[in-house]
Short mmCIF file of C-alpha atoms and ligand atoms in Angstrom, two decimals:
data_model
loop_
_atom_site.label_atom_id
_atom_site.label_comp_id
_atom_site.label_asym_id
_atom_site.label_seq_id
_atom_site.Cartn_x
_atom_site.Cartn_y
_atom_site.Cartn_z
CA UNK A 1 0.88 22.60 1.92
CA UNK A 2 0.42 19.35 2.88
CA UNK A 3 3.99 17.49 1.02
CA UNK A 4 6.04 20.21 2.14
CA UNK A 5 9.84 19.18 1.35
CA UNK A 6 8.47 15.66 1.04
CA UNK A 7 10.74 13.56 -2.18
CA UNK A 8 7.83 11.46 -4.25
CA UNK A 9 8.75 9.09 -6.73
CA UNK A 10 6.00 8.60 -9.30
CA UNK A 11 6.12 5.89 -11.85
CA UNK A 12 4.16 5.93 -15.28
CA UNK A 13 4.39 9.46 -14.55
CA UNK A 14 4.92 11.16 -18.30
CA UNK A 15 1.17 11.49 -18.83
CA UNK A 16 -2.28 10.79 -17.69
CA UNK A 17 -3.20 10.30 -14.46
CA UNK A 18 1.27 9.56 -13.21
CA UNK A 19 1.50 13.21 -14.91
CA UNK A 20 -1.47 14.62 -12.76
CA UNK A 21 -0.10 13.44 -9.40
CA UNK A 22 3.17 14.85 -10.20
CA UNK A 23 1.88 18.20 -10.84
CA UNK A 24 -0.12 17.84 -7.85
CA UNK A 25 2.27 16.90 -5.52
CA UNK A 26 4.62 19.48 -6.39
CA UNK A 27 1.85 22.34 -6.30
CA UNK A 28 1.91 21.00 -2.66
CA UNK A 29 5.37 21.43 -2.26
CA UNK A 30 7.13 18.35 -2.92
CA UNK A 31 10.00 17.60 -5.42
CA UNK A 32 8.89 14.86 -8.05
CA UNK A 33 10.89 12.02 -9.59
CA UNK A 34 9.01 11.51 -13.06
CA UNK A 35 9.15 7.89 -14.63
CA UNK A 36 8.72 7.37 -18.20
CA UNK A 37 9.26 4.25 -20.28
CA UNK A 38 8.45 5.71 -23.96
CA UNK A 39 7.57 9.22 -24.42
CA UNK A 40 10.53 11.59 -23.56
CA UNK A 41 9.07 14.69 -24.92
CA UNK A 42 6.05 14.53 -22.58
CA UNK A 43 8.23 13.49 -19.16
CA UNK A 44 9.58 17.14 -20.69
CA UNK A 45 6.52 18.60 -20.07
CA UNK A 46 5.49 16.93 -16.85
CA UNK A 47 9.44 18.12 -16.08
CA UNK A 48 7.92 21.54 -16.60
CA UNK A 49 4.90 21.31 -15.20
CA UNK A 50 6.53 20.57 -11.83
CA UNK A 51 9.21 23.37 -11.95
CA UNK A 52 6.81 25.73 -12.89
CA UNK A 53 5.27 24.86 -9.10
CA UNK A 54 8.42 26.14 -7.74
CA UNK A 55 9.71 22.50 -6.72
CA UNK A 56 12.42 20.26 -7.99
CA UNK A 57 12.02 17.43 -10.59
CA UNK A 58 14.38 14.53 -12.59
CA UNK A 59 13.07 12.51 -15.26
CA UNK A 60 14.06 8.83 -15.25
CA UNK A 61 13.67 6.14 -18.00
CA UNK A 62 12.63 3.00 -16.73
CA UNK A 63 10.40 -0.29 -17.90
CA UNK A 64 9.27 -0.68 -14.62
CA UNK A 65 8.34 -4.27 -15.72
CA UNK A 66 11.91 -5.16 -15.84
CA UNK A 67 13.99 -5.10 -12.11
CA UNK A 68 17.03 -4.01 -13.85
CA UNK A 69 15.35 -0.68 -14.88
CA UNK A 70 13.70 -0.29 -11.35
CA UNK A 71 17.19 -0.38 -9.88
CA UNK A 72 18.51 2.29 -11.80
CA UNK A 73 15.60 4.19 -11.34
CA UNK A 74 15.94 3.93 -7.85
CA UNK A 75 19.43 4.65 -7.33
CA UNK A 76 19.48 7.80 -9.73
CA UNK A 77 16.37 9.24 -7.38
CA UNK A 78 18.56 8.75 -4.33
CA UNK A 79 21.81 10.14 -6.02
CA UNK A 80 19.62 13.20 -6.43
CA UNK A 81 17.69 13.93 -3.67
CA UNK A 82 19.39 11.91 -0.82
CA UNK A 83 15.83 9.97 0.07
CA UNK A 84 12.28 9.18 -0.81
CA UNK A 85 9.26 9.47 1.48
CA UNK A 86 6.58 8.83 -1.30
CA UNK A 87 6.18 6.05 -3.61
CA UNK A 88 3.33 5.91 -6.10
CA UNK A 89 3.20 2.80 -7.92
CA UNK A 90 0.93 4.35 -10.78
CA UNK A 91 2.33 2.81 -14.42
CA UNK A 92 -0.19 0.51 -15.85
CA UNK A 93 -1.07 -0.92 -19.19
CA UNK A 94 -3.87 -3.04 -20.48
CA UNK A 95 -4.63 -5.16 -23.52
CA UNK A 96 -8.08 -5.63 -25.29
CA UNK A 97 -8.97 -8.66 -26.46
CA UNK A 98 -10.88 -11.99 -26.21
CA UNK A 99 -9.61 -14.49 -23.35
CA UNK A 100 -8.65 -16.58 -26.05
CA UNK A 101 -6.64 -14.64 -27.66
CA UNK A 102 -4.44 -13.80 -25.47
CA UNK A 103 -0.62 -14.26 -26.35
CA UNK A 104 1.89 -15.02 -23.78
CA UNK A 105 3.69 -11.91 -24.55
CA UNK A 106 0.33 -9.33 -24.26
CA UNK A 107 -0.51 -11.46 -20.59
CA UNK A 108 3.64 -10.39 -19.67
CA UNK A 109 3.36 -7.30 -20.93
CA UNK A 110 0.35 -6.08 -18.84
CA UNK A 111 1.47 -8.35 -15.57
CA UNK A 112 5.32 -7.00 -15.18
CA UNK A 113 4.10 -3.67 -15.90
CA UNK A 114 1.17 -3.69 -13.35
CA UNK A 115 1.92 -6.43 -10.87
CA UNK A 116 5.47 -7.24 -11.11
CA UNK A 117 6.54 -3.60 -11.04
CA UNK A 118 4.35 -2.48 -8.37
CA UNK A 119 5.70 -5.69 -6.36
CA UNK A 120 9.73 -4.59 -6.86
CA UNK A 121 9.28 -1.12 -6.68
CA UNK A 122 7.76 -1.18 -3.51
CA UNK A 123 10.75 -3.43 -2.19
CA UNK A 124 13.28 -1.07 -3.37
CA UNK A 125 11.33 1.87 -1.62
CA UNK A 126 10.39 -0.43 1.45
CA UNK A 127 14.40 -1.19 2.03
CA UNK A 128 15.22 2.50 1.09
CA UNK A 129 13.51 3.44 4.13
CA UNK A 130 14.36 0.21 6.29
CA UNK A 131 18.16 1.05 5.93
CA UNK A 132 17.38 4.93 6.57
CA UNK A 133 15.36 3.81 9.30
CA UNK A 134 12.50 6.16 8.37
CA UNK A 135 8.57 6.42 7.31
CA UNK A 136 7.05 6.03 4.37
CA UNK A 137 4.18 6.48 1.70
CA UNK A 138 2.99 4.09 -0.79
CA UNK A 139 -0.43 4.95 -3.20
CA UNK A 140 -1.26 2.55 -5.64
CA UNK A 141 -2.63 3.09 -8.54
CA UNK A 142 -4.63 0.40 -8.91
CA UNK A 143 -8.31 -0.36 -10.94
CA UNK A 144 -12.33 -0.75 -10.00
CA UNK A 145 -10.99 -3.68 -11.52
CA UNK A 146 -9.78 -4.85 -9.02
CA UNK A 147 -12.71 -5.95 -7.69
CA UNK A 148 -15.11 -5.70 -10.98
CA UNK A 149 -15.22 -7.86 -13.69
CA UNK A 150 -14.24 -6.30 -17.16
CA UNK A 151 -14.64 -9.10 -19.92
CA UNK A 152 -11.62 -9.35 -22.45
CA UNK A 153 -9.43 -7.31 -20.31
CA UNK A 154 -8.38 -10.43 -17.92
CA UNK A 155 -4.55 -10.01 -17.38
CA UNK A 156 -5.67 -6.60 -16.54
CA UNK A 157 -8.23 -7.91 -14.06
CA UNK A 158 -5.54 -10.55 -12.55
CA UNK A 159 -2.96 -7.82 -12.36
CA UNK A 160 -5.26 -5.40 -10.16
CA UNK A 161 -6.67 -7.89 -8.05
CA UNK A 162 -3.03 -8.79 -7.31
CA UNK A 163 -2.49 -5.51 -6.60
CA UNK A 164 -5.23 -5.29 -4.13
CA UNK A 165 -3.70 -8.54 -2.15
CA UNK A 166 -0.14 -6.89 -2.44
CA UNK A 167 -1.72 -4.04 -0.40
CA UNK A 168 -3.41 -5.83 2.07
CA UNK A 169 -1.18 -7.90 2.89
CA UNK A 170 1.72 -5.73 3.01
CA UNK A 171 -0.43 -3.61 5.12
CA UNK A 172 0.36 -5.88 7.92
CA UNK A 173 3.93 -6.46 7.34
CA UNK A 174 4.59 -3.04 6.97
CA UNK A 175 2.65 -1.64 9.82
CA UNK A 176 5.03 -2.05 12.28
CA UNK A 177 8.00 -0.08 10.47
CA UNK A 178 5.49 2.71 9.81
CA UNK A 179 5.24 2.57 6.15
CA UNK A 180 1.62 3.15 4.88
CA UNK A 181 0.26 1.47 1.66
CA UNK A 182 -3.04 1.92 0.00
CA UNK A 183 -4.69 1.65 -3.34
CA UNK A 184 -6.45 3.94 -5.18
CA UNK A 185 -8.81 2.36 -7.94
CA UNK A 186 -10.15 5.21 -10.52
CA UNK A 187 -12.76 4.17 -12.34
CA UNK A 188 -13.38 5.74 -16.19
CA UNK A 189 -11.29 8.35 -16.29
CA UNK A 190 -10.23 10.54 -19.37
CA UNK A 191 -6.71 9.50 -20.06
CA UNK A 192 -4.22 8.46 -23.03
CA UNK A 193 -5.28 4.81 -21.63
CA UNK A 194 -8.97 5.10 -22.62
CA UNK A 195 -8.45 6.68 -26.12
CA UNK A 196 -9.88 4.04 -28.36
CA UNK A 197 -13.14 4.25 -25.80
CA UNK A 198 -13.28 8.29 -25.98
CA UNK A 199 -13.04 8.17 -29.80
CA UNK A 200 -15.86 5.70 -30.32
CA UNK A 201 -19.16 7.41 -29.66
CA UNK A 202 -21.40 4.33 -28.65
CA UNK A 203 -19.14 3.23 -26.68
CA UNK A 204 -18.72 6.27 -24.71
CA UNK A 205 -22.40 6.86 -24.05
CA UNK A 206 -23.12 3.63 -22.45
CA UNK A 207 -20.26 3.84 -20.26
CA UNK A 208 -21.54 7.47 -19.38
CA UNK A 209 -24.96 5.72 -18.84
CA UNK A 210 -23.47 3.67 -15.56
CA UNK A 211 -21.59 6.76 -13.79
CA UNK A 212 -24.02 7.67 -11.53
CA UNK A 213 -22.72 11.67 -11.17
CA UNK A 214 -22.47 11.32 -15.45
CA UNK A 215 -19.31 12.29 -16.47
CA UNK A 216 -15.71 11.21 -17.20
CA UNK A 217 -13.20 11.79 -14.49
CA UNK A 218 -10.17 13.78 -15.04
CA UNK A 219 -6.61 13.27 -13.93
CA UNK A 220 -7.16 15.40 -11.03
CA UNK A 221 -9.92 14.00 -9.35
CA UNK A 222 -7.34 10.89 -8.75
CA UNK A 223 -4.55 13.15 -7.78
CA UNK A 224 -6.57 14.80 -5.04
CA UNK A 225 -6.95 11.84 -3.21
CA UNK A 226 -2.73 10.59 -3.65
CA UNK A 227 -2.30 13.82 -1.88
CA UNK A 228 -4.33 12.97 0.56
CA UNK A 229 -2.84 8.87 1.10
CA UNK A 230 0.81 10.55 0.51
CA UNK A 231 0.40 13.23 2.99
CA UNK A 232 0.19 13.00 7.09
CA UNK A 233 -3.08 13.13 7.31
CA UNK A 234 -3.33 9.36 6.36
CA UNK A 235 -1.38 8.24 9.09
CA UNK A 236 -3.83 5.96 10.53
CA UNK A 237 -4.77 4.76 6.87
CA UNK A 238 -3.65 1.73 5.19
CA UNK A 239 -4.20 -1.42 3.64
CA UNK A 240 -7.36 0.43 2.05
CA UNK A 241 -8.54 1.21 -1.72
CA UNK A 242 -10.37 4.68 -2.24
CA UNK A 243 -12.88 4.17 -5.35
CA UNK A 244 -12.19 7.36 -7.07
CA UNK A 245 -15.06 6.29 -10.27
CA UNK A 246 -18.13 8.68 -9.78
CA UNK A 247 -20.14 6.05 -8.30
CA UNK A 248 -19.59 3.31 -10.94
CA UNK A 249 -18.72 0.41 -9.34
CA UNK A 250 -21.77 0.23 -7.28
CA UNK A 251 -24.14 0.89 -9.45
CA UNK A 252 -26.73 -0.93 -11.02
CA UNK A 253 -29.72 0.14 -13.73
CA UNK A 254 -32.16 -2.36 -14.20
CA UNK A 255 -32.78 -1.20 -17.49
C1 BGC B 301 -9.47 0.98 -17.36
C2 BGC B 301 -10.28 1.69 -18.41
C3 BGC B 301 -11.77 1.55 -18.12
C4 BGC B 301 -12.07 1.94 -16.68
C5 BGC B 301 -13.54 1.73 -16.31
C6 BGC B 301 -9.89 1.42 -15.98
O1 BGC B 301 -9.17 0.70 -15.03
O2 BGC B 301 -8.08 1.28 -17.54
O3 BGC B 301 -9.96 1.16 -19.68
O4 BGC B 301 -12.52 2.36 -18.99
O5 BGC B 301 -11.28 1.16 -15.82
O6 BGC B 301 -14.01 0.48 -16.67
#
């Protein structure tokens, strides 16, 4: 097992690819703080899915785009399981829709979720473990966008390329107080996210077209690889992103 007795918090964590990690982490023996900001009847399940590993779990509401909501969910982790070793900053959202037409409320929507969120609940884990004086995990769940273009999804782009600065650069502050960050950026994978793209035949196909090994990822294929970045074996690893996208993001058909 390699997150024996380890405490993860995972944000976003009710479904999709949050849900997957949680599952994963506790078939790998570590107890699982599940975040959730609408859907209380599928943190349930996730709930489930974690005790039926054999490991501990608490479901917490939070709007991780709001610091308020971070706080709580922060200290009603600790009041239940004394610390946190892992953080996975995994709750993300994204708007489609001409640059154009973007509204001030869809650009704050998508940035305090991804960005702003990612940003405060890394410095509520990253004191956490300053004050405990201990080491730490942080996976983020980031985007092939944030390095690729993906027209009329731009606050999406903004927020994951600021996610991929956050990491670097806090790879170097947090070096030194051995906290490890990294991003993972998943490329088309078969989540509640994607639904309007998995119902609309077309659009599916020539997306299939540009994955090199041809199909959708799942859930897991991402969680494999937070197990890896949460677990010991990444000690020497940070300030990196694993593509986790089936070849997509370097590939190119001249058709
Ligand atoms: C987006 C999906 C998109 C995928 C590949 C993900 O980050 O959330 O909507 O299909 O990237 O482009």
């Amino acid at each position: 097992m390699k997150l024996k007795n380890k405490v993860a918090l995972i944000t976003g964590s009710s479904q999709g690819i949050g849900r997957a990690i949680a599952e994963r982490f506790a078939s790998e023996g570590a107890d699982v703080v599940i975040n959730y900001s609408g859907n209380a009847e599928r943190a349930q399940e996730a709930l489930q899915a974690v005790e039926a590993q054999g490991r501990r779990g608490i479901i917490v509401q939070a709007n991780v785009g709001r610091t308020d909501d971070l706080k709580k969910l922060f200290a009603t982790a600790l009041e239940t399981f004394g610390r946190l070793d892992i953080l996975v900053n995994n709750a993300g959202v994204e708007t489609h829709a001409p640059f154009w037409e973007i509204t001030e409320s869809d650009y704050d929507k998508v940035l305090n979720v991804n960005l702003k969120g990612t940003f405060f609940a890394t410095q509520e884990f990253v004191n956490h473990l300053r004050h405990t004086n201990r080491r730490g995990k942080i996976v983020n769940v980031s985007s092939v966008h944030e390095e690729l273009p993906f027209p009329n999804f731009t606050a999406y782009c903004a927020s994951k390329g600021g996610v991929k600065m956050l990491t670097r650069n806090l790879s170097v502050e947090l070096g030194p107080l051995g906290i490890n960050i990294n991003n993972i950026a998943p490329g088309a994978i078969e989540t509640p996210i994607n639904t309007k793209l998995l119902n609309d035949p077309a659009k599916l196909n020539a997306l299939l077209g540009q994955i090199p090994v041809k199909r959708l990822g799942q859930p897991t294929d991402v969680a494999n690889v937070a197990v890896f970045l949460a677990s010991d074996d990444a000690d020497y690893v940070t300030g990196a992103t694993y593509y986790v996208d089936g070849g997509l993001t370097w590939n190119y058909e001249e058709q």
